[in-house]
CSV table of C-alpha atoms and ligand atoms in Angstrom, one decimal:
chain,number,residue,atom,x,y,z
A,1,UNK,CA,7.5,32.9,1.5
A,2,UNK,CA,3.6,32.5,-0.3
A,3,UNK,CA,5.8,32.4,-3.6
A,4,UNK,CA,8.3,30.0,-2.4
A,5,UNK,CA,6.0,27.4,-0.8
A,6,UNK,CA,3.4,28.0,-3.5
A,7,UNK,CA,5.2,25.3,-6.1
A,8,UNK,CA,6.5,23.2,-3.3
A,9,UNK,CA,3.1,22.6,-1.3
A,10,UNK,CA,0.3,23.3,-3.8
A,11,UNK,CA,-2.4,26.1,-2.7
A,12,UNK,CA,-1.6,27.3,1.0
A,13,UNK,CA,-5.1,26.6,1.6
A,14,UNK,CA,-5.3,23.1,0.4
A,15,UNK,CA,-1.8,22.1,2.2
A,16,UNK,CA,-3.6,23.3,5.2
A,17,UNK,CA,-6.6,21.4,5.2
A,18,UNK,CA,-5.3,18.0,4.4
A,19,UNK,CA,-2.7,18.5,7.4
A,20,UNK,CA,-5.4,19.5,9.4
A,21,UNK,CA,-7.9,16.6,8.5
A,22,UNK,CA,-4.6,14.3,8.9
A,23,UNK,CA,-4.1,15.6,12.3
A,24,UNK,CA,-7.6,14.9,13.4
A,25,UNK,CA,-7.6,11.9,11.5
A,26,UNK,CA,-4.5,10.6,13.7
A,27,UNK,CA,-5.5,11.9,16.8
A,28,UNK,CA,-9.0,10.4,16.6
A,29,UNK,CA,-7.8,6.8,15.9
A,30,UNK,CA,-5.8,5.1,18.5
A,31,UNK,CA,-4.4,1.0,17.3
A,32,UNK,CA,-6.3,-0.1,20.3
A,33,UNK,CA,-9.7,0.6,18.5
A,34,UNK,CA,-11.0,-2.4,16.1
A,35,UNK,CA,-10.1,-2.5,12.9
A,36,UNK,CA,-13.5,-2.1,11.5
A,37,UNK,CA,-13.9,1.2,13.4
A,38,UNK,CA,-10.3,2.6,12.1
A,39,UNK,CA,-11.5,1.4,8.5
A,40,UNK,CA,-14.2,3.3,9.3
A,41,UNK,CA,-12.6,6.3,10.8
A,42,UNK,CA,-10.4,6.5,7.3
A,43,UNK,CA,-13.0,5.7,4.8
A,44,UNK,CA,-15.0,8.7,6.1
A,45,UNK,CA,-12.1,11.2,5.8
A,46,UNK,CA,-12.7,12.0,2.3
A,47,UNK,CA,-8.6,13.2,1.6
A,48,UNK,CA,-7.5,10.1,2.5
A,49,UNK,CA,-10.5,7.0,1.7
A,50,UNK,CA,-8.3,4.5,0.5
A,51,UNK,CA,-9.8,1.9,-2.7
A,52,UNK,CA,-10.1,-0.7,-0.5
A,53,UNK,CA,-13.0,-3.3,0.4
A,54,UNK,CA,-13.9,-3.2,4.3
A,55,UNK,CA,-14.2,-7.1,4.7
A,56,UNK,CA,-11.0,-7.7,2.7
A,57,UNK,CA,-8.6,-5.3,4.2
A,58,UNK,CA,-9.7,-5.8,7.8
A,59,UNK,CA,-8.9,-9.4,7.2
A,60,UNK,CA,-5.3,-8.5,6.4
A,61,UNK,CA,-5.5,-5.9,9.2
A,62,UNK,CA,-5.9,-9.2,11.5
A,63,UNK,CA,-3.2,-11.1,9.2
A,64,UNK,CA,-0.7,-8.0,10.0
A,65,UNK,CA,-1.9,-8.1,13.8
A,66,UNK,CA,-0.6,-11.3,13.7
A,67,UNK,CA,2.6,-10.0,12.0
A,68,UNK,CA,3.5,-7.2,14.0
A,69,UNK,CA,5.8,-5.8,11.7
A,70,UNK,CA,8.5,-3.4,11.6
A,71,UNK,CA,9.2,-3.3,8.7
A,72,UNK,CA,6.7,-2.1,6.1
A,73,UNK,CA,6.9,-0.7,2.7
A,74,UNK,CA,3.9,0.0,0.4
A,75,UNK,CA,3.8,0.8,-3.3
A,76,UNK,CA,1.4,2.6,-4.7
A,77,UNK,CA,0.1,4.9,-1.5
A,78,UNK,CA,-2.0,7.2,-3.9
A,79,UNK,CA,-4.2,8.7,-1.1
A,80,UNK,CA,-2.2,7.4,2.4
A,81,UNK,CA,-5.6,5.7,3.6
A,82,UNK,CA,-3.8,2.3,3.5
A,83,UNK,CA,-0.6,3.5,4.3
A,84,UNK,CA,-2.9,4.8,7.7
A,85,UNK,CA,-4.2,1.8,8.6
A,86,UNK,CA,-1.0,0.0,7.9
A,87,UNK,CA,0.8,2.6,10.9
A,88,UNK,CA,-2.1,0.9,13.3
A,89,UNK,CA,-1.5,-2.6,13.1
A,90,UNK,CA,2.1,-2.5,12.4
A,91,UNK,CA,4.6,-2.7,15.5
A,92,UNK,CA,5.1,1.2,17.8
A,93,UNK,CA,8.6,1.5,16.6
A,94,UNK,CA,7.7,0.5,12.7
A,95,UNK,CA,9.3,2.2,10.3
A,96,UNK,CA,7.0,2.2,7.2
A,97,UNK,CA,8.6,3.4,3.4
A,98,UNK,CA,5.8,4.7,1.4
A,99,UNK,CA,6.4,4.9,-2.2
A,100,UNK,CA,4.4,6.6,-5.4
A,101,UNK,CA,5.4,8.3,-8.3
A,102,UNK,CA,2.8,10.8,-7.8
A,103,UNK,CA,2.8,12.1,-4.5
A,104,UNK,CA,2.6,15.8,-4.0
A,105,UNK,CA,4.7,17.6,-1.0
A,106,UNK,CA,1.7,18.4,1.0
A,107,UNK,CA,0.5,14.6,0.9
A,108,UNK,CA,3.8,14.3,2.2
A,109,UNK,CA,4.1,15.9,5.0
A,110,UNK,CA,0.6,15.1,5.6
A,111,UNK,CA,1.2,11.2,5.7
A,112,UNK,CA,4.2,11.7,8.1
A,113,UNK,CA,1.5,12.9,10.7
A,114,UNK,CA,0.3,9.4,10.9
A,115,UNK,CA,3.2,8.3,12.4
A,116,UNK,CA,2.6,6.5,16.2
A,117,UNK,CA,4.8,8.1,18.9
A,118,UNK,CA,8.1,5.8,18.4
A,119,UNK,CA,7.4,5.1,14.4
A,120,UNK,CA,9.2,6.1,11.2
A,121,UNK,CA,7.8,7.5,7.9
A,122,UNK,CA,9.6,7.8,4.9
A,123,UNK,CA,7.7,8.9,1.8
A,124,UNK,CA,9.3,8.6,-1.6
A,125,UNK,CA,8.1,10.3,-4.8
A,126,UNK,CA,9.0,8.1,-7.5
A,127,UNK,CA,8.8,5.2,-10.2
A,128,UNK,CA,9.4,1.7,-8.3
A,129,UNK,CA,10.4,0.7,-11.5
A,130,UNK,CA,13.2,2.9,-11.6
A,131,UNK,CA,16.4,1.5,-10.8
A,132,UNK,CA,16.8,4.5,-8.1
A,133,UNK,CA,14.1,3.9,-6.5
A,134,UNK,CA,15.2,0.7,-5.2
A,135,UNK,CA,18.8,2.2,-3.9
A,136,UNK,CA,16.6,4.6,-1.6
A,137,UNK,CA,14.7,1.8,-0.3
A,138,UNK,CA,18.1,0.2,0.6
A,139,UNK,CA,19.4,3.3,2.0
A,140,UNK,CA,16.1,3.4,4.2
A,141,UNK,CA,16.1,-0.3,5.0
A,142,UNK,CA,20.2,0.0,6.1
A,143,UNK,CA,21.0,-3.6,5.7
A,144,UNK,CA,17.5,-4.9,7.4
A,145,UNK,CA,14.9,-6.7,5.8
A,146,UNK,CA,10.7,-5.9,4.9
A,147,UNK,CA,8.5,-7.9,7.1
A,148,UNK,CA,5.6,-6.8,4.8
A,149,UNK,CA,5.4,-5.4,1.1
A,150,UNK,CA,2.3,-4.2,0.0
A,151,UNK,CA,2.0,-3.9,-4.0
A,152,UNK,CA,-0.7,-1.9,-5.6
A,153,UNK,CA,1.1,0.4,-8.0
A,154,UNK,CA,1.3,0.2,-11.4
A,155,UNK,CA,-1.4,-2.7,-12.3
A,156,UNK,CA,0.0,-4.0,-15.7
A,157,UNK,CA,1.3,-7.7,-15.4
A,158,UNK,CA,4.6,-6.4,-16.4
A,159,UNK,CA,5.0,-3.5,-14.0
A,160,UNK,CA,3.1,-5.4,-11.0
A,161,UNK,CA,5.7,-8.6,-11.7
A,162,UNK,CA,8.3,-6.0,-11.8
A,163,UNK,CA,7.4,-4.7,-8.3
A,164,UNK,CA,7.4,-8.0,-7.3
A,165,UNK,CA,10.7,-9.6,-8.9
A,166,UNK,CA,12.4,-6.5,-7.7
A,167,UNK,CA,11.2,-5.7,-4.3
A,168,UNK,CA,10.3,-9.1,-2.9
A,169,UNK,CA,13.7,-10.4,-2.0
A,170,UNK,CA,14.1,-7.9,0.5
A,171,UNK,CA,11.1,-9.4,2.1
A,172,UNK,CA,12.2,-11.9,5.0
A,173,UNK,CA,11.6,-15.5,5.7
A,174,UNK,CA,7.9,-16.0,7.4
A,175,UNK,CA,7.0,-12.4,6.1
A,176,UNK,CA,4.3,-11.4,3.6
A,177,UNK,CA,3.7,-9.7,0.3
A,178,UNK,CA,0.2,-8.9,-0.6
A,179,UNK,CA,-1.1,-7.7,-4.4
A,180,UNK,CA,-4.3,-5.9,-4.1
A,181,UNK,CA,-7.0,-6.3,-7.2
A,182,UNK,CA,-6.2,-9.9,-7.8
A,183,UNK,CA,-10.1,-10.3,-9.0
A,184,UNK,CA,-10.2,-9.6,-12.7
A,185,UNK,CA,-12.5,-6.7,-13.1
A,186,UNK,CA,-15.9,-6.7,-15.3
A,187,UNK,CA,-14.7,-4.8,-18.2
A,188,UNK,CA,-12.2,-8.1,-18.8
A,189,UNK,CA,-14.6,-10.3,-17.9
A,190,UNK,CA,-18.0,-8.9,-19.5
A,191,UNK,CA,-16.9,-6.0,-21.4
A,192,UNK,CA,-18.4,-3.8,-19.2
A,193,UNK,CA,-16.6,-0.5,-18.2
A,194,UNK,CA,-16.6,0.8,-15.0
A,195,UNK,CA,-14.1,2.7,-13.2
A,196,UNK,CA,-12.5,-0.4,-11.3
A,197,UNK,CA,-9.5,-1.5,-12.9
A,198,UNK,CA,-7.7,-4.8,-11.8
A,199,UNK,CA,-4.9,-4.7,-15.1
A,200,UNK,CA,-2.7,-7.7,-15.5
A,201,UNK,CA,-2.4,-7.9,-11.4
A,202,UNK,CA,-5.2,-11.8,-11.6
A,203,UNK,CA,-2.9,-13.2,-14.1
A,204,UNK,CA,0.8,-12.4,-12.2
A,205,UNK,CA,-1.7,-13.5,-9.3
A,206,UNK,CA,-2.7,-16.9,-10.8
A,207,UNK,CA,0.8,-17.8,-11.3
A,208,UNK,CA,2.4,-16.6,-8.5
A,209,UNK,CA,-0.1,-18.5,-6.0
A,210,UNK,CA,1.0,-21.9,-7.8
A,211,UNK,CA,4.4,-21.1,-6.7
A,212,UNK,CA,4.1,-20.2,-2.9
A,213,UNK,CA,2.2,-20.5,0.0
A,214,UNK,CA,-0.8,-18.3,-0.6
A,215,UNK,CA,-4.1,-17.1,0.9
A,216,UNK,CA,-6.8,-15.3,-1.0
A,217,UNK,CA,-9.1,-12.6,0.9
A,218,UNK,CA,-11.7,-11.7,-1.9
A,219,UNK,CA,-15.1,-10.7,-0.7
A,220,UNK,CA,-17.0,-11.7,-3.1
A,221,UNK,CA,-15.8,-13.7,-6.6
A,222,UNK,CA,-18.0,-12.2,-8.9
A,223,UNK,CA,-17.4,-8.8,-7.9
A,224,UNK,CA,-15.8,-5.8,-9.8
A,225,UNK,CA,-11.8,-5.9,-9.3
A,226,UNK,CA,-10.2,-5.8,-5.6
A,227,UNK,CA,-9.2,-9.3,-3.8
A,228,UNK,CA,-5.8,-9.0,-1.7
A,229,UNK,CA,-3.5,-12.0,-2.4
A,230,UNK,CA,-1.5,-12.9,0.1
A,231,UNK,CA,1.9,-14.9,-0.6
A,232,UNK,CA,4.4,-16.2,2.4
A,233,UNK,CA,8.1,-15.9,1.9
A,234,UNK,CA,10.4,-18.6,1.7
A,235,UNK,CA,12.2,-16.8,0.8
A,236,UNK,CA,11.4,-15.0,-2.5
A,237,UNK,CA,14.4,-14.8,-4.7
A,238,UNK,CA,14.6,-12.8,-8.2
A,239,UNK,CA,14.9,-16.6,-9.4
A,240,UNK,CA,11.2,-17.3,-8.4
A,241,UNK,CA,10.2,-13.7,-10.7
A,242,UNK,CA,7.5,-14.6,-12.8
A,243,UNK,CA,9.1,-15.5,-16.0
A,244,UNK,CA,12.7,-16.7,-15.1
B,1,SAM,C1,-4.5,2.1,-7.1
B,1,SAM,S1,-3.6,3.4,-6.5
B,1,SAM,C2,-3.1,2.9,-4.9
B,1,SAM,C3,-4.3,2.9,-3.9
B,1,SAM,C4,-4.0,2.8,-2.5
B,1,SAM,N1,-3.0,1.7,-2.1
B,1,SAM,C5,-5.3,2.5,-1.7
B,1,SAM,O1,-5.7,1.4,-1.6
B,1,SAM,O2,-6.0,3.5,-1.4
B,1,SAM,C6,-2.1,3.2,-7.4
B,1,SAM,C7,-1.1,4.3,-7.1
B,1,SAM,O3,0.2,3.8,-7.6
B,1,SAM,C8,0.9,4.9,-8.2
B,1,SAM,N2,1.8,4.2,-9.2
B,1,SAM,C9,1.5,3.6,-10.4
B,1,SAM,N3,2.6,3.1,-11.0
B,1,SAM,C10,3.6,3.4,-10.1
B,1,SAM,C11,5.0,3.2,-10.2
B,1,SAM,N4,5.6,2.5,-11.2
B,1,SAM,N5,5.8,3.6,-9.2
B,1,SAM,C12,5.2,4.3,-8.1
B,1,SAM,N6,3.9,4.5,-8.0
B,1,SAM,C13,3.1,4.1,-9.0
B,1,SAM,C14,-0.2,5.7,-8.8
B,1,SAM,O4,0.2,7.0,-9.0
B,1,SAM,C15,-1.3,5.6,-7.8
B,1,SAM,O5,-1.2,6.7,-6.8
């Protein structure tokens, strides 16, 4: 059994832990609890701290409070810390499609543990920017549309206006998409390298903002990278993709 699970699952040991610590993490977090406290609860819990600022994505916590949707799909889960918070402030019978090309099958299963009592998980290991990928998502979706789209995957302006030209029509009228690192980061802007790395995602940003009603939650202006865009739908149509 070891040998079969071994490839699937990574180290026993390993699979263990991080369904362990997202068991406790899950259990020790109810959506009633402020949003600072569950960014808090995640950010300690080391296997899942998501690459987000506090003040920033507690403000769209309170913009997706407002939201309630049921309909949530995130690109670019790396970790699952966002896609956790996202399970808190998004309606009890959510289904939420979580999508990255490098998710492992321990992560997995692990992120599915964060699933409230009447809610839907459904991770997918794979490139958004293959055409595939976006037949799953309307296999999962069954006809219905995203009340929220989350986009922090691939960070070059091509692949982030990709994610968006694809994967925003299925967004409804009234619901949101939000890029994450719309700040440019300090290597762009002062040659100075650090590990924060913001891509072409504040150029696709300064153009799409022009073009739809936007909101920018960004801490601070000088800082490194981060900044969550916010853009309304209209609706978005694969007419209003950046470059058409
Ligand atoms: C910046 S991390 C996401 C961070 C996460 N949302 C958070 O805030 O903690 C970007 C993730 O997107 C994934 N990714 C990059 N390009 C992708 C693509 N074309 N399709 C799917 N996932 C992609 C990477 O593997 C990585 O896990």
């Amino acid at each position: 059994v070891k040998a079969l699970l071994r490839p699937l699952l990574g180290p026993p040991w390993r699979a263990l832990k991080l369904l362990r610590a997202a068991g406790t993490l899950h259990r020790s977090a109810a959506p009633e609890a402020g949003d600072e406290a569950l960014f808090d609860a995640v950010f300690a819990c080391e296997p899942f701290r998501p690459l987000q600022k506090r003040a920033e994505f507690t403000a769209l916590m309170a913009r997706l409070r407002e939201l309630k949707p049921a309909l949530v799909m995130e690109i670019g889960s790396a970790s699952g810390g966002t896609a956790f918070l996202f399970t808190r402030v998004a309606a009890p019978e959510a289904t939420l499609i979580l999508l990255d090309d490098a998710f492992g099958a321990a992560r997995r299963l692990a992120l599915r543990r964060f699933a409230l009592p009447r809610q839907r998980i459904v991770t997918l290991r794979c490139d958004s920017h293959d055409p595939a990928s976006l037949r799953r998502v309307h296999e999962v979706l069954a006809g219905r549309q995203l009340d929220f789209l989350f986009i922090d995957g691939d960070h070059s302006y091509e692949g982030a206006a990709s994610d968006f030209s694809v994967y925003s029509p299925l967004v409804r009228p009234g619901g949101l998409v939000a890029f994450h690192d719309i700040v440019p980061d300090h290597a762009s802007r002062f040659g100075r390298e650090t590990v924060n790395r913001a891509g072409g995602v504040p150029r696709l940003w300064r153009e799409l903002r022009q073009r739809y009603s936007s909101e920018e939650l960004i801490e601070d202006p000088g800082q490194d990278a981060c900044g969550l865009g916010l853009l309304r739908a209209a609706p978005f149509s694969p007419a209003g993709a950046p470059g058409s």
